[in-house]
Structure formats: structure tokens, C-alpha cells
Coordinates of C-alpha atoms in Angstrom, one line a residue:
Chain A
X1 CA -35.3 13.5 5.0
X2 CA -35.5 9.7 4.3
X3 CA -32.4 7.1 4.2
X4 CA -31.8 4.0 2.1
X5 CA -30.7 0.9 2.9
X6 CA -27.7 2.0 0.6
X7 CA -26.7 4.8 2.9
X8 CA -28.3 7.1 0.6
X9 CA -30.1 9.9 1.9
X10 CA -32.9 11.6 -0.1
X11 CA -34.4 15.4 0.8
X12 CA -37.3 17.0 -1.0
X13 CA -36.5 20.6 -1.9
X14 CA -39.0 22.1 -3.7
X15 CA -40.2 20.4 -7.2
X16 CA -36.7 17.9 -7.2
X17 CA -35.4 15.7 -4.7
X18 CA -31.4 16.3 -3.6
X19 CA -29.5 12.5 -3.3
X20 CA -26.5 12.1 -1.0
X21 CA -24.8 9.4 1.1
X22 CA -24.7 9.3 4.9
X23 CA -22.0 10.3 7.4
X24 CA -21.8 6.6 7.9
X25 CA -21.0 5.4 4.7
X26 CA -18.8 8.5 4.1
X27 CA -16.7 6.6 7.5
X28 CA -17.2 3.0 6.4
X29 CA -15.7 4.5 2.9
X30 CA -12.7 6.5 4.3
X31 CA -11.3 9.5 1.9
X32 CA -13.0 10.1 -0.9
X33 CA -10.6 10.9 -4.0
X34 CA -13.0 10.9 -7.2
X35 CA -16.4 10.9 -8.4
X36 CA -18.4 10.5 -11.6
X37 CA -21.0 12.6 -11.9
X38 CA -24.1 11.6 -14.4
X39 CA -25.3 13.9 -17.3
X40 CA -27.6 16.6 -16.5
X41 CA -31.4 15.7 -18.8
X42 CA -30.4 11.7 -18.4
X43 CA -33.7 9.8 -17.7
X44 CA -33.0 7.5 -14.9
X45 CA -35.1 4.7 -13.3
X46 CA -34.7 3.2 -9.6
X47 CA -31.7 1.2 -9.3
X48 CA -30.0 2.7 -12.3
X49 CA -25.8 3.4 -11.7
X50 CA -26.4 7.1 -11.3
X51 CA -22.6 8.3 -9.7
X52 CA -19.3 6.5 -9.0
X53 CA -17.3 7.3 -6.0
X54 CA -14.0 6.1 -5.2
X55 CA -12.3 6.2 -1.9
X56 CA -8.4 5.3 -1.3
X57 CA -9.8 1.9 -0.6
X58 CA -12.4 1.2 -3.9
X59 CA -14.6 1.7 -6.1
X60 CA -18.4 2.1 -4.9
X61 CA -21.5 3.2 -7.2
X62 CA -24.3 5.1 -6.3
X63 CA -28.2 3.5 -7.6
X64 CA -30.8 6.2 -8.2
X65 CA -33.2 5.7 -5.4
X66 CA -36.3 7.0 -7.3
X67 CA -37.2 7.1 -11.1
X68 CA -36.8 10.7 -12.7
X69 CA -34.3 12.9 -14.6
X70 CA -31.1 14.2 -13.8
X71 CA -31.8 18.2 -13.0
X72 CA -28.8 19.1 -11.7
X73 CA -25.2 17.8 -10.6
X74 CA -22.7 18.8 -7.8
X75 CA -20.0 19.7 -10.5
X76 CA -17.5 20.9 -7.0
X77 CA -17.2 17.3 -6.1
X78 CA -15.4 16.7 -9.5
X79 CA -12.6 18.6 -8.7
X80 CA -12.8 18.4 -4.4
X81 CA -14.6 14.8 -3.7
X82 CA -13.4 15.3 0.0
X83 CA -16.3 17.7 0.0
X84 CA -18.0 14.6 0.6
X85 CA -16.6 12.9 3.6
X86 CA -16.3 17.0 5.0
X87 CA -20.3 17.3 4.8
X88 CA -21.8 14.6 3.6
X89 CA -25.3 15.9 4.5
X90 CA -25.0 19.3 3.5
X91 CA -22.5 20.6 0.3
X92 CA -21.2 16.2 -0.7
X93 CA -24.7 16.4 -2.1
X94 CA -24.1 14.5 -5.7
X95 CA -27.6 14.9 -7.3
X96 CA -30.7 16.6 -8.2
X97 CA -33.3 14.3 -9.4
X98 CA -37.2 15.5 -10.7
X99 CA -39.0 12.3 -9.5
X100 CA -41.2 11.0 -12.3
X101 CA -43.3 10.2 -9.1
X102 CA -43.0 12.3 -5.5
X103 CA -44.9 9.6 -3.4
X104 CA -42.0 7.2 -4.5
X105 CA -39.5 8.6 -1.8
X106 CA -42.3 8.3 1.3
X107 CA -41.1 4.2 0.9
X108 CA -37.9 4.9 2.4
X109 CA -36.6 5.0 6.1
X110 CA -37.0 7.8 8.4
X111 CA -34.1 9.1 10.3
X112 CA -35.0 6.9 13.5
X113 CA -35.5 4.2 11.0
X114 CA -32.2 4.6 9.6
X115 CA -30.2 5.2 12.9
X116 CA -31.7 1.8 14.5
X117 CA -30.6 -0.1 11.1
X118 CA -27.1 1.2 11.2
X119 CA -26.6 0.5 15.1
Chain B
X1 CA -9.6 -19.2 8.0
X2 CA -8.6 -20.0 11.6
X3 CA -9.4 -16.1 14.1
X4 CA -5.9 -13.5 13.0
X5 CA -3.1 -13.1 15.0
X6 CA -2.6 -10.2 17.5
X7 CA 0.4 -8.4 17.4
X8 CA 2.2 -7.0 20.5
X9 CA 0.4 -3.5 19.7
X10 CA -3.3 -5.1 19.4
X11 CA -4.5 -3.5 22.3
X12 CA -2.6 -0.4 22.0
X13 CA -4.5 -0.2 18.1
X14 CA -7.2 -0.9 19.9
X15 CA -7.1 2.3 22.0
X16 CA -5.9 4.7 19.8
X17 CA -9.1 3.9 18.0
X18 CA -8.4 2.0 14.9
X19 CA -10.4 0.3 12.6
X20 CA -8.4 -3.4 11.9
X21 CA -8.7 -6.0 9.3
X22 CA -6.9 -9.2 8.5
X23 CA -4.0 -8.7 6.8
X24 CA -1.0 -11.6 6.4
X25 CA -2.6 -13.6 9.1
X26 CA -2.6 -11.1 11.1
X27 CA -5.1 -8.5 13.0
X28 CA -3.9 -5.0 12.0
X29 CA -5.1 -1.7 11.8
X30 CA -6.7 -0.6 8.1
X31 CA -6.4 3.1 9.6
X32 CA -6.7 5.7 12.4
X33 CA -9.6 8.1 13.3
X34 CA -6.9 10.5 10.9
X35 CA -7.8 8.7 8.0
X36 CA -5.6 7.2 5.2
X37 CA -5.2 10.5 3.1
X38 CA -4.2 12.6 6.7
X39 CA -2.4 9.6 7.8
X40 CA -0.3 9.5 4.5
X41 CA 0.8 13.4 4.6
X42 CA 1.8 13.2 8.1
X43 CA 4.1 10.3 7.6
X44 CA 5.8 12.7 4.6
X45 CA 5.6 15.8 6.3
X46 CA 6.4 14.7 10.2
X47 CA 6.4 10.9 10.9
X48 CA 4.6 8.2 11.2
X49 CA 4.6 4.9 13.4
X50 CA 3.7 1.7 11.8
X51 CA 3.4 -1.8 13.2
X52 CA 4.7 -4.3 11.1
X53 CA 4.9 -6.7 13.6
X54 CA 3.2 -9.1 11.3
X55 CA 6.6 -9.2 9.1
X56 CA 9.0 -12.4 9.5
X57 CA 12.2 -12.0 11.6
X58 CA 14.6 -14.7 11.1
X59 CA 18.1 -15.8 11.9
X60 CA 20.8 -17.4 9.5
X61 CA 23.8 -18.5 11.7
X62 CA 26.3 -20.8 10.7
X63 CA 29.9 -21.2 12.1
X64 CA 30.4 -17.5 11.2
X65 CA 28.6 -14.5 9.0
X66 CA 30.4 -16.1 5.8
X67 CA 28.8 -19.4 6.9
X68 CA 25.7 -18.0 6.6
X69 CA 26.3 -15.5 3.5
X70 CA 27.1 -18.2 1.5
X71 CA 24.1 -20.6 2.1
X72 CA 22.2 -17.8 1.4
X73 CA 23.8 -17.0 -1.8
X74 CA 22.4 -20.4 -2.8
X75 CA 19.1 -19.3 -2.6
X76 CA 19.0 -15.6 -3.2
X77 CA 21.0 -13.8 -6.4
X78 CA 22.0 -10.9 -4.6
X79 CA 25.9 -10.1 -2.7
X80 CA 25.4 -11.6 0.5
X81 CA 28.9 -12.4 1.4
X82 CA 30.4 -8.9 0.6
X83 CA 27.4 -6.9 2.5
X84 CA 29.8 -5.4 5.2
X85 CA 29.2 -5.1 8.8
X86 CA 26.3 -3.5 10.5
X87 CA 25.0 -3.4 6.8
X88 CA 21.7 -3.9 5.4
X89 CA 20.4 -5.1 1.6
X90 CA 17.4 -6.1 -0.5
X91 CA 17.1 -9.1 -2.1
X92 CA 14.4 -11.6 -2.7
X93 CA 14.4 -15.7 -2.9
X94 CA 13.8 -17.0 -6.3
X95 CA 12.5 -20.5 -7.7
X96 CA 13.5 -22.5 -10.2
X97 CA 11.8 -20.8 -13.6
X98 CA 13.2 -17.1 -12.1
X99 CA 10.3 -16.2 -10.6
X100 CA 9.9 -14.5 -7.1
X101 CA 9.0 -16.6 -3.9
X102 CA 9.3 -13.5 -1.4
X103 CA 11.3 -10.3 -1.0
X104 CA 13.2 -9.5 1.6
X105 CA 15.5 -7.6 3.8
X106 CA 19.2 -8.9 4.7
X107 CA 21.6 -7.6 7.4
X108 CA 24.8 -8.3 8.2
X109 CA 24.6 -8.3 12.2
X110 CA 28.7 -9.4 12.8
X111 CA 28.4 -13.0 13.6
X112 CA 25.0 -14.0 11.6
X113 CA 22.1 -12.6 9.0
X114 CA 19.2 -11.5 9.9
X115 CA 16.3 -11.2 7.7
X116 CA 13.3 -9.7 7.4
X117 CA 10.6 -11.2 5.0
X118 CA 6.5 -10.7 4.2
X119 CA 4.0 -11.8 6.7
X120 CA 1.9 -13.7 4.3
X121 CA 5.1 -15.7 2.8
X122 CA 6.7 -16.4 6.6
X123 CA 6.0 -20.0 6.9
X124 CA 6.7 -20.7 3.4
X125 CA 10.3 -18.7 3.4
X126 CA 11.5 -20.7 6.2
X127 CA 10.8 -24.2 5.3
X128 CA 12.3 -23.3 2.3
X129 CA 15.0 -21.8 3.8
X130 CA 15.2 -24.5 6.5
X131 CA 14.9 -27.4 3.6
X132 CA 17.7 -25.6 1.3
X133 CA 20.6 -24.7 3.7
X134 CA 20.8 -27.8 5.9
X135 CA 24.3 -26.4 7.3
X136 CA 23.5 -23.4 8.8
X137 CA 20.7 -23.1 11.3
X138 CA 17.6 -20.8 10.5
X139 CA 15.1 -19.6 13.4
X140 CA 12.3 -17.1 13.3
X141 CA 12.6 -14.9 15.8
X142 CA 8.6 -15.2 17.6
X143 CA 9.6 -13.0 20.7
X144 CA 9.7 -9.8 19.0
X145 CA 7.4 -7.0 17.7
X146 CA 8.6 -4.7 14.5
X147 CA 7.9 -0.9 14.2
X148 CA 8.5 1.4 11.4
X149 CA 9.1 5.4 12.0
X150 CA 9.3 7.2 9.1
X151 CA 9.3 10.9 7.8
X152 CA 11.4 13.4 8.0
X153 CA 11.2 13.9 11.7
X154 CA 11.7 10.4 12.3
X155 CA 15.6 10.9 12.8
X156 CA 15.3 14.1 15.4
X157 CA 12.0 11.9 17.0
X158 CA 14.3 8.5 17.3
X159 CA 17.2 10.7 18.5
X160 CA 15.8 12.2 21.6
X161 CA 15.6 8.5 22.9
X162 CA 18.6 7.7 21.7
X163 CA 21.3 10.1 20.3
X164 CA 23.3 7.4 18.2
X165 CA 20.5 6.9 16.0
X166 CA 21.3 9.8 14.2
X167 CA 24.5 8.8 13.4
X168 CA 23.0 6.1 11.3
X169 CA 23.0 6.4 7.4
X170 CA 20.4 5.0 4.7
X171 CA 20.8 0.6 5.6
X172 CA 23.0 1.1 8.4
X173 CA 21.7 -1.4 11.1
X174 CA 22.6 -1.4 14.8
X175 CA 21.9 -2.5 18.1
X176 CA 20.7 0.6 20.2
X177 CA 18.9 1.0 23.3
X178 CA 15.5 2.8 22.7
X179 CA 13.1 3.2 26.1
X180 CA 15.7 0.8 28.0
X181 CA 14.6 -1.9 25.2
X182 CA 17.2 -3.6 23.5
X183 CA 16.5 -2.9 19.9
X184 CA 17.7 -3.9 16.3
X185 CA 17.5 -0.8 14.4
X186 CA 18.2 -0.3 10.3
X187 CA 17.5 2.9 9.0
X188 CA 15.3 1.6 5.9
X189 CA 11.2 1.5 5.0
X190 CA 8.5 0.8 3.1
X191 CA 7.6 4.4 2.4
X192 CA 10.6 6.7 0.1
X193 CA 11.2 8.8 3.6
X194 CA 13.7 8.7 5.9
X195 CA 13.1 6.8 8.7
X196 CA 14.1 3.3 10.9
X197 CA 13.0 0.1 11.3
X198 CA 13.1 -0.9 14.8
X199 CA 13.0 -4.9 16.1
X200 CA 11.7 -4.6 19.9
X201 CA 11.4 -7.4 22.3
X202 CA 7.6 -8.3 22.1
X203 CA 7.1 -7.2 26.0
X204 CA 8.4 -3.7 25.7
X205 CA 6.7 -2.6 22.7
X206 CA 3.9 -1.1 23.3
X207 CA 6.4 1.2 25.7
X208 CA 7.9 1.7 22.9
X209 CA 5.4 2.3 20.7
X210 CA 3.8 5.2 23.2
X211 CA 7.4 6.6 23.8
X212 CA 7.9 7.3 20.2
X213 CA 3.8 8.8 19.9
X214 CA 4.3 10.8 22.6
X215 CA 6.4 12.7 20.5
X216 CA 3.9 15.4 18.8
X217 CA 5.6 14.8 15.0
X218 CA 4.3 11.1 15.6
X219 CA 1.2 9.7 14.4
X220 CA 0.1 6.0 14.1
X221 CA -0.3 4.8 10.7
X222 CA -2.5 2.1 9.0
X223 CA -2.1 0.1 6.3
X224 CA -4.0 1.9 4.2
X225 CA -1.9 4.9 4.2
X226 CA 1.6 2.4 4.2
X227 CA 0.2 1.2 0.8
X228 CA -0.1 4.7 -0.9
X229 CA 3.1 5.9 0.9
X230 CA 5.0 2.8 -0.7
X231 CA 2.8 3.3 -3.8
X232 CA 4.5 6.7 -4.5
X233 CA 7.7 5.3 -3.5
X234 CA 7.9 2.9 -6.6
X235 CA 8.6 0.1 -4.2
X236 CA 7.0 -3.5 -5.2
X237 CA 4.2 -5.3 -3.0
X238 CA 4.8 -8.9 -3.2
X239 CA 2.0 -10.8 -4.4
X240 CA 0.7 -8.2 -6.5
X241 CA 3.7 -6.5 -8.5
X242 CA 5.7 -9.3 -8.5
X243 CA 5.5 -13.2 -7.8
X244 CA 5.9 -16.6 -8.7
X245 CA 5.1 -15.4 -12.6
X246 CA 7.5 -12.5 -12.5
X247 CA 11.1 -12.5 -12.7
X248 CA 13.3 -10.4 -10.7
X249 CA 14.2 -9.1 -14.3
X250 CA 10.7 -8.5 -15.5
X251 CA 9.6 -6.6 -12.3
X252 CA 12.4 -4.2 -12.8
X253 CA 14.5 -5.0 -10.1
X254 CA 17.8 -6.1 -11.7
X255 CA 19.4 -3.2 -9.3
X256 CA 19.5 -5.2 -6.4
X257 CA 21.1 -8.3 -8.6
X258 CA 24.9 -7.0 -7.8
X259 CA 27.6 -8.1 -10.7
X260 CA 29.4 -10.7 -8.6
X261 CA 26.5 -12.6 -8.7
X262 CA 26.2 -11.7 -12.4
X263 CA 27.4 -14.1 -15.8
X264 CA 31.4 -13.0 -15.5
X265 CA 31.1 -12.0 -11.8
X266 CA 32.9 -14.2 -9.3
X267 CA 30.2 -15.7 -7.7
X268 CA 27.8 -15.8 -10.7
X269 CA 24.4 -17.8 -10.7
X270 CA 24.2 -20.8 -8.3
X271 CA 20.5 -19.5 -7.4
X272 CA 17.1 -21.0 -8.4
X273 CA 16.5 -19.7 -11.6
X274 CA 19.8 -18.3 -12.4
X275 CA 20.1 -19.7 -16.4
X276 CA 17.0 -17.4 -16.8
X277 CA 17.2 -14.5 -14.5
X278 CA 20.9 -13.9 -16.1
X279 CA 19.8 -14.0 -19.6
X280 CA 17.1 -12.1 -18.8
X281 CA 19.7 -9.5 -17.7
X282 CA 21.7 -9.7 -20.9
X283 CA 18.6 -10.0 -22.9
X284 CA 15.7 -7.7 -21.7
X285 CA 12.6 -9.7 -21.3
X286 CA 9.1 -9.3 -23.4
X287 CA 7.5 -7.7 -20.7
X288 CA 8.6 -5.0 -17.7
X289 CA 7.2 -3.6 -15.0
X290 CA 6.6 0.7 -15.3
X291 CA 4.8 3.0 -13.0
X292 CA 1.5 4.3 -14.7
X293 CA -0.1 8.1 -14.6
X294 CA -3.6 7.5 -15.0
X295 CA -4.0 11.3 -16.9
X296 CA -7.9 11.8 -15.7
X297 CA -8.7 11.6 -12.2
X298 CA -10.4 8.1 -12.1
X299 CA -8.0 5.6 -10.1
X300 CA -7.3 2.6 -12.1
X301 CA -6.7 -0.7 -9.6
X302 CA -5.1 -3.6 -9.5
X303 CA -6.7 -6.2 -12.2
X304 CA -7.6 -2.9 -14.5
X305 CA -6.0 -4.1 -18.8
X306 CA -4.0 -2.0 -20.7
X307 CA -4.3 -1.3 -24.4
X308 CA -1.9 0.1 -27.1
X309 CA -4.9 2.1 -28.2
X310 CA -8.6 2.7 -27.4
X311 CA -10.0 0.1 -29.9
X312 CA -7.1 -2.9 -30.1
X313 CA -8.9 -5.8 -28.2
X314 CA -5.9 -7.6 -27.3
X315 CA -4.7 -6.6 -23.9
X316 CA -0.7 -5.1 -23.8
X317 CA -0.3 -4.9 -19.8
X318 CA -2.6 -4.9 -16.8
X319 CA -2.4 -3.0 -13.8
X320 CA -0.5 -4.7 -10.5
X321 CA -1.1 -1.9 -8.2
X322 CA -3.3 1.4 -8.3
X323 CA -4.4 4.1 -6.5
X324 CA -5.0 7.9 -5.4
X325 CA -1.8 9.0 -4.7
X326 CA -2.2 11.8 -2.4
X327 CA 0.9 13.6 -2.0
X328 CA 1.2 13.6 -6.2
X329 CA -2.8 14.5 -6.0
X330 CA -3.7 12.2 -8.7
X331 CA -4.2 8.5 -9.6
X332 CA -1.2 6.7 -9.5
X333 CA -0.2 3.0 -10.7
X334 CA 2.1 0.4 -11.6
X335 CA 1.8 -2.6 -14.0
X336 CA 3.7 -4.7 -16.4
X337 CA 3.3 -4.4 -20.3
X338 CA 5.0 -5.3 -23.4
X339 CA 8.4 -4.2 -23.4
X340 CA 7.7 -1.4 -26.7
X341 CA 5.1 0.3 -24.8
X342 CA 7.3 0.6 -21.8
X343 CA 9.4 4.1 -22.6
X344 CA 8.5 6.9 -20.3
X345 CA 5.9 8.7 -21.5
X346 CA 4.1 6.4 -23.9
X347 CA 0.5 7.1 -23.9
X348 CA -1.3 3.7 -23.3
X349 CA -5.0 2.9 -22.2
X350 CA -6.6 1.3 -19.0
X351 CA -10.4 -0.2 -19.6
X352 CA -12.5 1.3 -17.2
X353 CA -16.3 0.6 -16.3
X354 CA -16.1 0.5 -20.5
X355 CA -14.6 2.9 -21.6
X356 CA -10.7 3.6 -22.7
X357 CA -9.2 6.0 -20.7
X358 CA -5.9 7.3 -21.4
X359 CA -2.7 6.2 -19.1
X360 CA 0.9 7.4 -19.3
X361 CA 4.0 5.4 -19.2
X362 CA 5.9 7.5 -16.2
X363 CA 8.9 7.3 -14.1
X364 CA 9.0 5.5 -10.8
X365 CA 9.4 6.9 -7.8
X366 CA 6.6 9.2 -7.9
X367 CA 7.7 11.3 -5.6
X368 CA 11.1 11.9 -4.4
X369 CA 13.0 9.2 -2.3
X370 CA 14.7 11.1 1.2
X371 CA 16.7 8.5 2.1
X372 CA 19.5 9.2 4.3
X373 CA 22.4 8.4 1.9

């Protein structure tokens, strides 16, 4: 699994890569009450608005971390965004993405990486 | 910005683990470990304890309550003078073009008024206060903390530590012992629940404050979940919903404007602004503040325009306050248009990351008010 400096987290499964956010944004957030999910075939390129979350407090989006197409959307978060402060690493996932190139996500922080940037 | 002000409760916040911001001045807690949404349906389904410590608590004494009524009256266009004994009102100080310098609380407490005013607007209330009545005497009171307990089991939590309380009906204010503390105590809030208002003397509040969350209906509360409570509850947050630019009229809050105080009544006008607010009355104005139904599930904000349609590019209304409202379960607003798009159940549109999403003209309070009456 590898983190981004957005607290996005980003874990190959197969032939797509599944995009999240962390426990610790899900807590610097608060309650999540809706999110915007992006069509399922849309091209998207690194730093593209891919999802928009909203928490009682505001508004946040969510970049694609890597350059691909949309291959699948977590269409439970639509009507239960909670799901994402519940388990943010497991069933919060928000996107599927088919990287136009794999070797794009090794740039990203490891785990230890992540946890020493957040402390 | 000089560091925020600690309440009496920072160190109790503090422990109970809460995450504070600046707020008014003032160091306050955003929310608990709870969280805003759990926060918010435990204040309308048990209670909740709030500190508003950060709130203005001020004195009006003259050579008697009518001494102090009646400077009032000069500055505020609500019945001062005829709110009886152990009574409490809303009103709100206005300036010379009608608009809204601060809203407020006003009780009658025998001999003198007491007032309650915003945090953010203290300072500014009483020199104006101070400047405007020169014969009466006006003091903030610094040696005291405010807490708010409110829910439906803030009457049976406030009771076990002092009986009388219950006796208390919706603005009734009193002077009651709570945790040997002499308290000031109105049953009033900032929420559409039942629920007290409690002035404690600065030293004893934190007892206070754990005697009343020892209680297991109690949780503490944040501001977050105080501004979605009082969201749902229709009521106004001063420097967003209604201000300098808004007339009492405009913001729809003619209500508290009583009809002595009204063209005919027999103390009519003699307030800042009173030529307009009074034909404003009489009139209707060209724009009025309406609660909002988002009808998708995006949350439209404060700042967010409103259209008549989804192409007109001229804005009708914008959006004063907005949110998640999570005992409705949907997004929830308020905001001011133009007076014909301001019927209940209008369909109007919010502009939203670009696009026109449809908003409907609803009634205010959202959700049931439970006050005492």
C-alpha cells in the first residue's frame, strides 16, 4: 500500500489500483455526509478532481493520484458516506483506477513513510 | 490576532479530549472524540452540555428595572418595559439604516436587565450600550462562565441537582442553587430543544460542568454540532444570516418586534432605524430570509447564489447558512432571496462546482421546536 501526501492511500489489486483516504484525514475531516463519485470509462490524468467529499465542516476534493481510467466506483458511499470515516481503509474505498502506467504508484510513500509524515 | 481566550472549561475541554479552535476570540472546542453528527443526536435525543462561556454577560441597572427597560427601549425595538418578572426575551440592537448590530437575550431579573449578547460583538455591544444610555450603568459581567444543557433530558438531568428547575417554563429565568453554585438559570437555547441556560460563577464551573456530565444522558458538545442543532432549529447566526446589511424585517424576525413598539403602539419607534424597520413591517421588504431544502444530497454553504432557474445569470438570493442536517438526514440551508421566490415550496437553484442544482423554498424550523411552553 503506498500513501500520498494528500492522505490518499493507493493499493494494487490485481490489473487496477483501489484509491482511498486515510484514517487520518477521515479524523482531521470529521463526519462525512456526501460524496461525488466520478463516471465509470472517464480518462483521468494525475492531479485531475476525481471525487468530492463533504464532511459537516466542508467541502474537500479528491486528485487522481495516478493517470488512468475510471474502472469502477464505490456507488455505497453515495447513499452511506459514513462508510468512510467507519473504514476508511477497507469498504470507504471511493475508486478503481486502471493506471495507464503501474510503475507510476511505486513514487509514493510507504506506510512508515506516511506514519513519520503525519506525526 | 493576539493568542484566544480560555474559558473557565479550557482545561476541562482539554481532558475530555476535544479538538478546539478559535472562535469569537475565544479558545473553544470544534468537537468531542463523539463527533459532530453523534454529538448532534445526543443533544436531541438525551442532552448535551455546551460551553458558551465565550458569550457577553451584561448588566443594565438604573434606579429601578423600568430605569433600565426604558434606556434600553432606546436602543432595541422590542417590549423591554412590559417583560415581567423572572422573564426572559429576544431582541437584537439596531443601527441607524435598520440594520442588525447584535442579537441578544434580555431578562428581567427584579431590580435590573441582564443580557446576554454574541462573543464576537461583546466589546462593540457595550460601548455602544455604554455611549447610548448615559443614565443607567452597564457592566459586563467577567467573573462568570455560561453553560448550555439542552435535550429532552436536560429538565430531569438539571432537576436531580436542583428540583425547582423543573418548575421552570420556556424563558422563565431564576436564581437557583446548582452544585452549591449560585446560578442564573433561563430555560432557553440555541438548539429547538428543551433545555437551560445556566450563568455560573467562573470558579465553580468546571464543578459544575462535571456534576451535570456525570449524569449518563449528558454529553459535551462542540461547536460544530451547536451549529447544525441551531441550523435545524431555524434560529439566525449573527454575522452570517443577519447583520449590519439586514434588517430585523428582512431576516424574518418581525416576531420578536412586539406591537407597543410598533407605528400605533404606545411606545412606538424611538430605536435606531425605526422609520425603516416600521415600514418595512407595514410594507414587506424586496428581499426575506427562507430556510432552503437542497433536494439532492450535496450541501450547499454559506456564499453558495441562487437562481430563479438553471440558466438566468443574474443571481435572486445567496445562501447565509448551510449544511448536513443530521437529524432531517439531508442538506439543509437558509438564505435570503427576492421576495416572489420566497413562498414555501418554490423550486429555486443553488450554483454548485458549475452546475445548477435544484433547491426548495421550505419552512423553518426544520425540525420540531420542544420548547417548554
Amino acid at each position: 500500500m503506498k500513501f500520498t501526501e494528500e492522505h490518499e492511500w493507493l493499493r494494487s489489486e490485481d490489473d487496477v489500483v483501489v484509491i482511498g483516504i486515510t484514517e487520518h484525514a477521515t479524523t482531521q475531516l470529521g463526519d462525512l455526509v456526501f460524496v461525488e463519485l466520478p463516471e465509470v470509462g472517464t480518462t483521468v490524468t494525475k492531479d485531475d478532481e476525481i471525487v468530492v467529499i463533504e464532511s459537516v465542516k466542508a467541502a474537500s476534493d479528491i486528485l487522481a493520484p495516478i493517470d488512468g481510467e475510471i474502472v469502477e466506483v464505490n456507488e455505497a458511499l453515495t447513499d452511506n458516506p459514513a462508510m468512510v470515516n467507519e473504514d476508511p481503509l477497507g469498504d470507504g474505498w471511493f475508486v478503481k483506477i486502471a493506471p495507464s502506467d503501474p510503475t507510476q504508484i511505486e513514487g509514493y510513500m510507504t506506510e512508515a513513510a506516511y506514519q513519520a509524515f503525519i506525526a | 490576532m493576539s493568542d484566544p481566550l480560555h474559558t473557565p472549561l479550557y482545561d476541562l475541554h482539554l481532558e475530555l479530549g476535544a479538538r478546539m479552535v478559535p472562535f469569537a476570540g475565544y479558545a473553544l472546542p470544534v468537537q468531542f472524540p463523539m463527533g459532530v453528527m453523534k454529538e448532534h443526536s445526543h443533544t436531541r435525543e438525551k442532552a448535551g452540555l455546551f460551553d458558551v462561556s465565550h458569550m457577553g454577560q451584561v448588566i443594565v441597572r438604573g434606579t429601578d428595572y423600568a430605569a433600565a427597560a426604558t434606556a434600553l427601549e432606546r436602543l432595541i425595538p422590542v417590549d423591554v418595559l412590559g417583560l415581567g418578572p423572572d422573564r426572559q426575551r429576544y431582541g437584537f440592537l439596531t443601527d441607524d439604516a435598520g440594520g442588525v448590530l447584535d442579537d441578544l437575550m434580555l431578562s428581567n431579573r427584579g431590580d435590573h436587565v441582564f443580557v446576554v449578547v454574541n462573543g464576537a460583538c461583546k466589546a462593540a455591544d457595550i460601548a455602544h450600550m455604554t455611549a447610548a444610555m448615559p443614565d443607567v450603568t452597564v457592566t459586563e459581567i467577567t467573573d462568570r462562565a455560561l453553560l448550555a444543557l439542552q435535550g429532552p433530558r436536560a429538565e430531569a438531568v438539571l432537576a436531580a441537582l436542583n428540583p425547582d428547575s423543573a418548575a421552570m417554563r420556556f424563558m422563565d429565568v431564576r436564581s437557583l442553587d446548582l452544585a452549591g453554585a449560585a446560578c442564573w438559570v433561563s430555560r432557553s437555547g440555541y438548539t429547538g430543544e428543551d433545555g437551560f441556560e445556566i450563568s455560573v460563577p467562573a470558579d465553580q464551573a468546571v464543578d459544575l460542568a462535571r456534576a451535570l456530565l456525570a449524569h449518563a444522558d449528558v454529553e459535551p458538545i462542540g461547536l460544530g454540532a451547536r451549529d447544525s442543532l441551531r441550523l435545524e432549529a431555524g434560529l439566525c447566526l449573527y454575522g452570517h444570516d443577519m447583520d449590519r446589511g439586514t434588517t430585523p424585517v428582512e431576516a424574518a424576525l418581525s416576531w420578536a418586534i412586539q406591537k407597543v413598539r410598533r407605528s400605533g403602539g404606545a411606545r412606538a419607534g424611538g430605536f435606531p432605524g425605526a422609520d425603516t424597520i416600521l415600514s418595512q413591517i407595514q410594507t414587506g421588504t424586496d428581499r426575506v430570509r427562507v430556510g432552503l431544502l437542497p433536494t439532492g444530497r450535496a450541501p450547499m454553504r454559506e456564499g453558495v447564489e441562487l437562481f430563479a432557474t438553471e440558466e438566468d445569470t443574474a443571481p435572486i438570493g445567496t445562501i447565509t447558512s448551510g449544511g448536513f442536517g443530521p437529524t432531517v438526514g439531508a442538506p439543509i440551508a437558509m438564505g435570503y432571496v427576492a421576495k416572489q421566490y420566497a413562498n414555501i415550496g418554490t423550486t429555486i437553484y443553488g450554483a454548485l462546482r458549475g452546475k445548477r442544482l435544484p433547491v426548495e423554498v421550505a419552512k423553518i424550523p426544520f425540525t420540531p421546536a420542544k420548547f417548554k411552553r
